[in-house]
Amino acid sequence: MKFIANREELLKALLITSKISPSKSIDMSTTYIKIDLNERGLFFTSTDGKLSIISKVPFIIDDTQIIRDIVYGSTLINAQLFTEIVKRIDGKELSFELIDDSIVKIENEKSDFKLNAIDPNEFHDIDFSFDGVKITLLTKNFIEAINQVSFAVSLNTKDTRQSLGGVNIESVPSKLVFTATDGARLAKKEIYLELDEKINATISAKTLQEVIRTITTENSIDIYINERRALFVLNNTLINASLINESYPSTKNIIPKNFYYTLTVNSNELISAMERVSLFSTERENVIKLTMTNEYVEVSSKSLQVGSAVERIKSFDFNGERLEISFNSEFVKSAIKSLDVEEVTINFLGEMKPFTVVNKDDDSVIQLITPVRTY
Amino acid sequence: MKFIANREELLKALLITSKISPSKSIDMSTTYIKIDLNERGLFFTSTDGKLSIISKVPFIIDDTQIIRDIVYGSTLINAQLFTEIVKRIDGKELSFELIDDSIVKIENEKSDFKLNAIDPNEFHDIDFSFDGVKITLLTKNFIEAINQVSFAVSLNTKDTRQSLGGVNIESVPSKLVFTATDGARLAKKEIYLELDEKINATISAKTLQEVIRTITTENSIDIYINERRALFVLNNTLINASLINESYPSTKNIIPKNFYYTLTVNSNELISAMERVSLFSTERENVIKLTMTNEYVEVSSKSLQVGSAVERIKSFDFNGERLEISFNSEFVKSAIKSLDVEEVTINFLGEMKPFTVVNKDDDSVIQLITPVRTY
C-alpha cells in the first residue's frame, strides 16, 4: 500500500475515526486503526468494542486531487500515534508507504516516521451494512432531540440498570419518542414521524453525543436500526453503535396530566438566582428551596456550618396556594437550559410530587423532576 | 463593622488575597480571610501557613468613593465562600455588615447572604513589618529572572532536599544571582545590583510565581529579606513568604568554562522537531537523540514497540567533530523557551558531559542540562 495525501483532509477523516480509539486497552485491536486503500477511496476504521466508525477520504474533493500515487492495500497501525504524526508533521502533503507488511513509513521532506504495522485481519469484523428499519431525520431535529434528553441519563457507572445510561428511541403512531431518565428525573422529546415498522432501541448517550459531534454539513441523517445495533449514515462516515441489550423501563404513566400550581419565570433570572444560592447547599449537594406565593417568589439554601442565602425573583407569574418545594438545582438548571427558551413554565402537584419544566409554546418536550425531602 | 463597597474593587483585592486560602484544611484558620476596616482602609488578610498576603482596598480610587457608610471593625469569614459571593452577586455595590460578632450579612436589592463569622483573634499572627535587608528591583527584571530559572526547580514532592523546590537568591559583588536546580539541570540568572549587606535566601518557586502573578502596574518591587522570611511590597499588597530553612547546595563550580562543540540553531525549528520526535520516546519519557555533524543535524527517537522518528534540522551552524547526545527533550525545550530568543546556542563537552543552552548575546542567563545515558 502506498499513497501521497493532502495532510489536512487526511487529518479530518482521521480525527473523526481515531477519537474513539483508546490509547491503551486490554483489547489491543481497539488501539489500532485500520487503513484500507481501494478503488473507492481511502478508508479509516476504528472501534472501541461497542462503537465503530468508518470514515472515507475521497480521491478528489471539489476538483482537487486529495490522494495520488496510489498502490492499493490494507494495514493496521496505532491510531493515536498515527493521528499525532499527521497532526504534527509540517507541510501540505505527506507520503505513506507500507513496507514488508510490517512497517509504515510516513514522510515529508523534513521528517521520517516509522510505525510498526500488523496484519489487517487482526481487526474486529464490523457490520456497516444498511440493514434494519430505516429512519430519516433532519439533522437539526435529531441534534435537538439528543440535546434535550441525553443530559438526563444516569451517569452512575455502578448502576446495575444499564439501560438508564442510554437514550430510548421508540416509535408510536406518527411519532418517534426520545426518552432518558436516571430514576430521579426524566426527559422526553417527540418528533413527528410516520413509520411502517416498529422501533424500540436504547443507545448509549455518550455514543449519541459522539454521533452529533461528527455531523458537519449534513442536512439529514439516515439511521438503520436492527436488533443488535444502530447504524448512522453521514456523508463520508458510518457509525455503528451497539444497542443496550436490556429492556427500557416503562415511563408511560409517570408524567402527570393535571397540576395545581403553575410558575412562569424568566429562564436566566431563575438560573442565576439558583447558581448564587447553591453556594450554600453544601450539606446536601445542590439542594435548594423554592418558595412561591402570589406576592413573592424566593429561592434559598441554608447550611448550619457556613451560612445561608436568599434570592428574590423579580418577574414571575404564579397561580396557586403558597408552596415550598426543595430540589436538586442542577436538575432544574439543565432542564431549563435544554428548553432554550426565554420564559419557562414549571407545573407542580404538591411539595412531594414530581413537577414538570416546560416551554408553554412547545409541547414536544417535557422535563420531569422529583423533588427532594428536606427536614 | 459595616460598609457599602464597590463590588469590582472589592473583588480585585479579594481575588489577590483569597487565592492562597485552601477551601479545606486541617488548620481551620487558613480557610478564613481576615477583614479589617480601620482609618487607613479596608484590608483582607489570608495565609496558607507558609505564604501570607494582605491586600488593601482604599476608600477612594481616582476621586471615586469605593467604600462608604463605614463602621470600623474586624472579623473572620470563610475566604472561598466570601469570594464566590462577591463574584456572583449582581450590581455595582454591595453592603456588608457584621452582626453580634457572629454573622456577616452581605446584601444587595435582590440577594441576602449570611456567612458565619468568628473572632478575628483566632487568626495567625503575621509579620508584615519592613524588616531585613532591602532590595529594590525593576519588576520587569524580577519577573524575567523568576521566569528564566523557576521552571528548573524540583517538582518531586518526595525529594528530601527541600531546598531544590526553591529558587536561591544570593548576593555576590555587584550582582544578585538567581539559581534553580532539580539535580539534573540548573538555571542561573544574574541581575546587576550593588548591595551593602549579604543575602542568601531560598524561596519556594510556587510562591515566587504567586508574587509575579500579583504584580499589576508596579514599575519596581521592594523586597525585605530577614532570616525567616521575604516580604514583597506591591502597591496595595504585601506578600510574606517563609524562607526554605535548609542550606542551598553549592553550584559554583558546576558550569564548565570551555566547550569542544557548539551548535547554533533556530529556536522554533529545534523545538518543533523535538516535539515531533518525542512522540516515540515512550520507553524512556521524553528522551531523544541529537546527532550533529558538519553536514547535517538530526533529532531522533526510537521505540521497539511502536516505531521511530527522525527530523532533519534545515538551518544550523555546528563547530566540532561528529557528536551524538541523548537528553530529556522537555528540559531542552523549557531551557530554550526561557531564553525567549530567535537563535539559541548549545555548548557541549562530550556525550556524557553536561551541556549549556545560552543566548550568545546575553551572558546573564545560563541553562545547564545533564545528558541521559542510552544503551
CSV table of N, CA and C in Angstrom, one decimal, chain B residues 60-171:
chain,number,residue,atom,x,y,z
B,60,ILE,N,-10.8,55.6,48.6
B,60,ILE,CA,-11.0,56.4,47.3
B,60,ILE,C,-10.0,56.0,46.3
B,61,ILE,N,-10.4,55.7,45.1
B,61,ILE,CA,-9.5,55.5,44.0
B,61,ILE,C,-9.8,56.5,42.9
B,62,ASP,N,-8.9,57.2,42.4
B,62,ASP,CA,-9.1,58.2,41.3
B,62,ASP,C,-10.3,59.1,41.6
B,63,ASP,N,-10.4,59.7,42.7
B,63,ASP,CA,-11.5,60.5,43.1
B,63,ASP,C,-12.9,59.8,43.2
B,64,THR,N,-12.9,58.5,43.0
B,64,THR,CA,-14.2,57.8,43.2
B,64,THR,C,-14.2,57.1,44.5
B,65,GLN,N,-15.4,57.3,45.2
B,65,GLN,CA,-15.6,56.7,46.5
B,65,GLN,C,-15.8,55.2,46.3
B,66,ILE,N,-14.9,54.4,46.9
B,66,ILE,CA,-15.0,53.0,46.7
B,66,ILE,C,-15.8,52.3,47.9
B,67,ILE,N,-15.5,52.9,49.1
B,67,ILE,CA,-16.1,52.4,50.3
B,67,ILE,C,-16.8,53.5,51.1
B,68,ARG,N,-18.1,53.3,51.5
B,68,ARG,CA,-18.8,54.4,52.2
B,68,ARG,C,-19.7,53.8,53.3
B,69,ASP,N,-20.3,54.7,54.1
B,69,ASP,CA,-21.1,54.2,55.2
B,69,ASP,C,-20.4,53.3,56.2
B,70,ILE,N,-19.2,53.8,56.7
B,70,ILE,CA,-18.3,52.9,57.4
B,70,ILE,C,-18.5,52.9,58.9
B,71,VAL,N,-18.4,51.7,59.4
B,71,VAL,CA,-18.3,51.5,60.9
B,71,VAL,C,-17.1,50.5,61.0
B,72,TYR,N,-16.0,51.0,61.7
B,72,TYR,CA,-14.8,50.2,61.8
B,72,TYR,C,-15.0,48.9,62.6
B,73,GLY,N,-14.1,47.9,62.3
B,73,GLY,CA,-14.2,46.6,62.9
B,73,GLY,C,-13.4,45.6,62.3
B,74,SER,N,-13.5,44.4,62.7
B,74,SER,CA,-12.6,43.3,62.3
B,74,SER,C,-13.4,42.0,62.4
B,75,THR,N,-13.2,41.0,61.5
B,75,THR,CA,-13.8,39.7,61.6
B,75,THR,C,-13.1,38.7,60.7
B,76,LEU,N,-13.5,37.4,60.9
B,76,LEU,CA,-13.0,36.3,60.1
B,76,LEU,C,-14.2,35.6,59.4
B,77,ILE,N,-14.1,35.4,58.1
B,77,ILE,CA,-15.2,34.6,57.4
B,77,ILE,C,-14.5,33.7,56.4
B,78,ASN,N,-15.3,32.7,56.0
B,78,ASN,CA,-14.7,31.7,55.0
B,78,ASN,C,-14.3,32.4,53.7
B,79,ALA,N,-13.0,32.3,53.4
B,79,ALA,CA,-12.4,33.0,52.3
B,79,ALA,C,-13.0,32.7,50.9
B,80,GLN,N,-13.2,31.4,50.6
B,80,GLN,CA,-13.7,31.0,49.3
B,80,GLN,C,-15.1,31.3,49.1
B,81,LEU,N,-16.0,31.1,50.2
B,81,LEU,CA,-17.4,31.5,50.0
B,81,LEU,C,-17.6,33.0,49.9
B,82,PHE,N,-16.8,33.8,50.7
B,82,PHE,CA,-16.9,35.2,50.6
B,82,PHE,C,-16.6,35.6,49.1
B,83,THR,N,-15.5,35.1,48.6
B,83,THR,CA,-15.1,35.4,47.3
B,83,THR,C,-16.1,35.1,46.2
B,84,GLU,N,-16.7,33.9,46.4
B,84,GLU,CA,-17.7,33.4,45.4
B,84,GLU,C,-19.0,34.3,45.5
B,85,ILE,N,-19.3,34.8,46.7
B,85,ILE,CA,-20.5,35.6,46.8
B,85,ILE,C,-20.2,37.0,46.1
B,86,VAL,N,-19.1,37.5,46.4
B,86,VAL,CA,-18.8,38.8,45.7
B,86,VAL,C,-18.7,38.7,44.2
B,87,LYS,N,-18.2,37.5,43.8
B,87,LYS,CA,-18.1,37.2,42.4
B,87,LYS,C,-19.5,37.1,41.7
B,88,ARG,N,-20.4,36.4,42.4
B,88,ARG,CA,-21.7,36.0,41.8
B,88,ARG,C,-22.8,37.1,41.9
B,89,ILE,N,-22.7,37.8,43.0
B,89,ILE,CA,-23.8,38.8,43.3
B,89,ILE,C,-23.9,39.8,42.2
B,90,ASP,N,-25.1,40.3,41.9
B,90,ASP,CA,-25.3,41.3,40.9
B,90,ASP,C,-25.0,42.7,41.4
B,91,GLY,N,-24.9,43.6,40.5
B,91,GLY,CA,-24.9,45.0,40.9
B,91,GLY,C,-23.6,45.6,41.1
B,92,LYS,N,-23.6,47.0,41.1
B,92,LYS,CA,-22.3,47.8,41.3
B,92,LYS,C,-21.8,47.8,42.7
B,93,GLU,N,-22.8,47.8,43.7
B,93,GLU,CA,-22.4,47.9,45.1
B,93,GLU,C,-23.0,46.7,45.9
B,94,LEU,N,-22.4,46.5,47.0
B,94,LEU,CA,-23.0,45.5,48.0
B,94,LEU,C,-22.8,46.1,49.4
B,95,SER,N,-23.7,45.7,50.3
B,95,SER,CA,-23.5,46.1,51.7
B,95,SER,C,-23.0,45.0,52.5
B,96,PHE,N,-22.2,45.3,53.5
B,96,PHE,CA,-21.5,44.3,54.3
B,96,PHE,C,-21.7,44.7,55.8
B,97,GLU,N,-22.2,43.8,56.6
B,97,GLU,CA,-22.5,44.1,58.0
B,97,GLU,C,-22.2,42.9,58.9
B,98,LEU,N,-21.4,43.2,60.0
B,98,LEU,CA,-21.2,42.2,61.0
B,98,LEU,C,-22.2,42.3,62.1
B,99,ILE,N,-22.9,41.2,62.4
B,99,ILE,CA,-24.0,41.3,63.4
B,99,ILE,C,-23.6,40.4,64.6
B,100,ASP,N,-23.7,40.9,65.8
B,100,ASP,CA,-23.4,40.2,67.0
B,100,ASP,C,-22.0,39.4,67.0
B,101,ASP,N,-21.1,40.0,66.2
B,101,ASP,CA,-19.8,39.3,66.0
B,101,ASP,C,-19.9,37.9,65.6
B,102,SER,N,-21.0,37.5,65.0
B,102,SER,CA,-21.1,36.0,64.7
B,102,SER,C,-21.7,35.8,63.3
B,103,ILE,N,-22.3,36.8,62.7
B,103,ILE,CA,-22.8,36.6,61.4
B,103,ILE,C,-22.5,37.8,60.5
B,104,VAL,N,-22.0,37.6,59.3
B,104,VAL,CA,-21.8,38.7,58.3
B,104,VAL,C,-23.0,38.6,57.3
B,105,LYS,N,-23.7,39.8,57.2
B,105,LYS,CA,-24.7,39.9,56.2
B,105,LYS,C,-24.2,40.6,54.9
B,106,ILE,N,-24.3,40.0,53.8
B,106,ILE,CA,-23.9,40.6,52.5
B,106,ILE,C,-25.1,40.7,51.7
B,107,GLU,N,-25.5,41.9,51.2
B,107,GLU,CA,-26.7,42.2,50.6
B,107,GLU,C,-26.7,43.1,49.4
B,108,ASN,N,-27.6,42.9,48.5
B,108,ASN,CA,-27.9,44.0,47.6
B,108,ASN,C,-29.5,43.9,47.4
B,109,GLU,N,-30.1,44.6,46.5
B,109,GLU,CA,-31.5,44.6,46.5
B,109,GLU,C,-32.2,43.2,46.2
B,110,LYS,N,-31.5,42.3,45.5
B,110,LYS,CA,-32.1,41.0,45.2
B,110,LYS,C,-31.6,39.9,46.1
B,111,SER,N,-30.4,40.0,46.6
B,111,SER,CA,-29.8,38.9,47.3
B,111,SER,C,-29.5,39.2,48.8
B,112,ASP,N,-29.7,38.2,49.6
B,112,ASP,CA,-29.3,38.3,51.1
B,112,ASP,C,-28.4,37.1,51.3
B,113,PHE,N,-27.2,37.3,51.7
B,113,PHE,CA,-26.3,36.2,52.1
B,113,PHE,C,-26.0,36.4,53.6
B,114,LYS,N,-25.9,35.3,54.3
B,114,LYS,CA,-25.4,35.3,55.7
B,114,LYS,C,-24.3,34.3,55.8
B,115,LEU,N,-23.1,34.8,56.3
B,115,LEU,CA,-22.0,33.9,56.5
B,115,LEU,C,-21.6,33.9,58.0
B,116,ASN,N,-21.4,32.6,58.5
B,116,ASN,CA,-20.9,32.5,59.9
B,116,ASN,C,-19.5,33.2,60.0
B,117,ALA,N,-19.4,34.0,61.1
B,117,ALA,CA,-18.1,34.7,61.3
B,117,ALA,C,-17.5,34.3,62.6
B,118,ILE,N,-16.2,34.4,62.7
B,118,ILE,CA,-15.6,34.0,64.0
B,118,ILE,C,-14.7,35.2,64.5
B,119,ASP,N,-14.2,35.1,65.8
B,119,ASP,CA,-13.4,36.0,66.4
B,119,ASP,C,-12.1,36.3,65.6
B,120,PRO,N,-11.8,37.5,65.3
B,120,PRO,CA,-10.6,37.8,64.5
B,120,PRO,C,-9.3,37.4,65.2
B,121,ASN,N,-9.3,37.3,66.5
B,121,ASN,CA,-8.1,36.9,67.2
B,121,ASN,C,-7.7,35.4,67.0
B,122,GLU,N,-8.6,34.6,66.4
B,122,GLU,CA,-8.3,33.3,66.0
B,122,GLU,C,-7.3,33.2,64.9
B,123,PHE,N,-7.1,34.3,64.2
B,123,PHE,CA,-6.2,34.3,63.0
B,123,PHE,C,-4.7,34.2,63.4
B,124,HIS,N,-3.9,33.7,62.5
B,124,HIS,CA,-2.5,33.7,62.7
B,124,HIS,C,-1.9,35.1,62.8
B,125,ASP,N,-0.9,35.2,63.6
B,125,ASP,CA,-0.2,36.5,63.7
B,125,ASP,C,0.9,36.5,62.6
B,126,ILE,N,0.7,37.5,61.7
B,126,ILE,CA,1.7,37.5,60.6
B,126,ILE,C,2.5,38.8,60.6
B,127,ASP,N,3.8,38.7,60.3
B,127,ASP,CA,4.7,39.8,60.4
B,127,ASP,C,4.8,40.5,59.0
B,128,PHE,N,4.1,41.6,58.9
B,128,PHE,CA,4.2,42.3,57.6
B,128,PHE,C,5.1,43.6,57.8
B,129,SER,N,6.0,43.6,58.8
B,129,SER,CA,6.9,44.7,59.0
B,129,SER,C,8.0,44.8,58.0
B,130,PHE,N,8.5,46.0,57.7
B,130,PHE,CA,9.6,46.2,56.7
B,130,PHE,C,10.9,45.9,57.4
B,131,ASP,N,11.2,44.7,57.7
B,131,ASP,CA,12.4,44.3,58.5
B,131,ASP,C,13.3,43.5,57.6
B,132,GLY,N,14.6,43.7,57.7
B,132,GLY,CA,15.6,42.9,57.0
B,132,GLY,C,16.3,43.7,55.9
B,133,VAL,N,17.1,43.0,55.1
B,133,VAL,CA,17.9,43.7,54.0
B,133,VAL,C,16.9,44.1,52.9
B,134,LYS,N,17.0,45.3,52.5
B,134,LYS,CA,16.0,45.8,51.4
B,134,LYS,C,16.7,45.7,50.0
B,135,ILE,N,16.0,45.1,49.1
B,135,ILE,CA,16.4,45.1,47.7
B,135,ILE,C,15.3,45.7,46.9
B,136,THR,N,15.7,46.6,45.9
B,136,THR,CA,14.7,47.2,45.0
B,136,THR,C,15.1,46.7,43.6
B,137,LEU,N,14.1,46.1,42.9
B,137,LEU,CA,14.3,45.6,41.6
B,137,LEU,C,13.3,46.2,40.6
B,138,LEU,N,13.6,46.4,39.4
B,138,LEU,CA,12.6,46.7,38.4
B,138,LEU,C,11.7,45.5,38.2
B,139,THR,N,10.4,45.7,38.2
B,139,THR,CA,9.6,44.5,38.2
B,139,THR,C,9.9,43.7,36.9
B,140,LYS,N,10.1,44.3,35.8
B,140,LYS,CA,10.4,43.5,34.6
B,140,LYS,C,11.6,42.6,34.7
B,141,ASN,N,12.7,43.1,35.4
B,141,ASN,CA,13.9,42.3,35.7
B,141,ASN,C,13.6,41.2,36.6
B,142,PHE,N,12.8,41.5,37.6
B,142,PHE,CA,12.4,40.5,38.6
B,142,PHE,C,11.6,39.3,38.0
B,143,ILE,N,10.6,39.7,37.2
B,143,ILE,CA,9.7,38.7,36.5
B,143,ILE,C,10.6,37.9,35.6
B,144,GLU,N,11.5,38.6,34.8
B,144,GLU,CA,12.3,37.8,33.8
B,144,GLU,C,13.2,36.8,34.6
B,145,ALA,N,13.8,37.2,35.7
B,145,ALA,CA,14.7,36.4,36.4
B,145,ALA,C,13.9,35.1,36.9
B,146,ILE,N,12.8,35.4,37.5
B,146,ILE,CA,12.0,34.2,38.0
B,146,ILE,C,11.6,33.3,36.9
B,147,ASN,N,11.1,33.9,35.8
B,147,ASN,CA,10.7,33.0,34.7
B,147,ASN,C,11.8,32.2,34.0
B,148,GLN,N,13.0,32.8,34.1
B,148,GLN,CA,14.2,32.2,33.5
B,148,GLN,C,14.8,31.1,34.4
B,149,VAL,N,14.5,31.0,35.6
B,149,VAL,CA,15.0,30.0,36.5
B,149,VAL,C,14.0,29.0,37.1
B,150,SER,N,12.8,29.6,37.5
B,150,SER,CA,11.9,28.8,38.4
B,150,SER,C,11.4,27.5,37.8
B,151,PHE,N,11.4,27.3,36.5
B,151,PHE,CA,10.9,26.1,35.9
B,151,PHE,C,11.9,24.9,36.2
B,152,ALA,N,13.1,25.2,36.6
B,152,ALA,CA,14.1,24.2,36.8
B,152,ALA,C,14.2,23.6,38.2
B,153,VAL,N,13.3,24.1,39.1
B,153,VAL,CA,13.3,23.5,40.4
B,153,VAL,C,12.8,22.1,40.4
B,154,SER,N,13.0,21.4,41.5
B,154,SER,CA,12.5,20.0,41.6
B,154,SER,C,11.0,20.0,41.9
B,155,LEU,N,10.2,19.3,41.1
B,155,LEU,CA,8.8,19.3,41.4
B,155,LEU,C,8.5,18.0,42.1
B,156,ASN,N,9.5,17.2,42.4
B,156,ASN,CA,9.3,16.0,43.1
B,156,ASN,C,9.1,16.2,44.6
B,157,THR,N,7.8,16.1,45.0
B,157,THR,CA,7.5,16.5,46.4
B,157,THR,C,8.1,15.5,47.4
B,158,LYS,N,8.5,14.3,46.9
B,158,LYS,CA,9.1,13.3,47.7
B,158,LYS,C,10.6,13.6,48.0
B,159,ASP,N,11.2,14.5,47.2
B,159,ASP,CA,12.6,14.9,47.3
B,159,ASP,C,12.8,15.3,48.8
B,160,THR,N,13.8,14.7,49.4
B,160,THR,CA,14.1,15.1,50.8
B,160,THR,C,14.8,16.4,50.8
B,161,ARG,N,15.5,16.8,49.7
B,161,ARG,CA,16.2,18.1,49.7
B,161,ARG,C,15.2,19.2,49.4
B,162,GLN,N,14.5,19.6,50.4
B,162,GLN,CA,13.5,20.7,50.3
B,162,GLN,C,14.0,21.9,49.5
B,163,SER,N,15.3,22.2,49.7
B,163,SER,CA,15.8,23.5,49.1
B,163,SER,C,15.7,23.4,47.6
B,164,LEU,N,15.7,22.2,47.0
B,164,LEU,CA,15.6,22.1,45.5
B,164,LEU,C,14.2,22.5,45.0
B,165,GLY,N,13.3,22.6,45.8
B,165,GLY,CA,12.0,23.1,45.4
B,165,GLY,C,11.9,24.6,45.4
B,166,GLY,N,13.1,25.3,45.7
B,166,GLY,CA,13.1,26.7,45.8
B,166,GLY,C,14.1,27.4,44.8
B,167,VAL,N,13.9,28.7,44.7
B,167,VAL,CA,14.9,29.5,43.9
B,167,VAL,C,15.8,30.1,44.9
B,168,ASN,N,17.1,29.9,44.7
B,168,ASN,CA,18.1,30.6,45.6
B,168,ASN,C,18.4,32.0,45.1
B,169,ILE,N,18.4,32.9,46.0
B,169,ILE,CA,18.7,34.3,45.7
B,169,ILE,C,19.9,34.7,46.5
B,170,GLU,N,21.1,34.9,45.8
B,170,GLU,CA,22.3,35.2,46.6
B,170,GLU,C,23.0,36.5,46.1
B,171,SER,N,23.5,37.3,47.0
B,171,SER,CA,24.2,38.4,46.6
B,171,SER,C,25.7,38.1,46.4
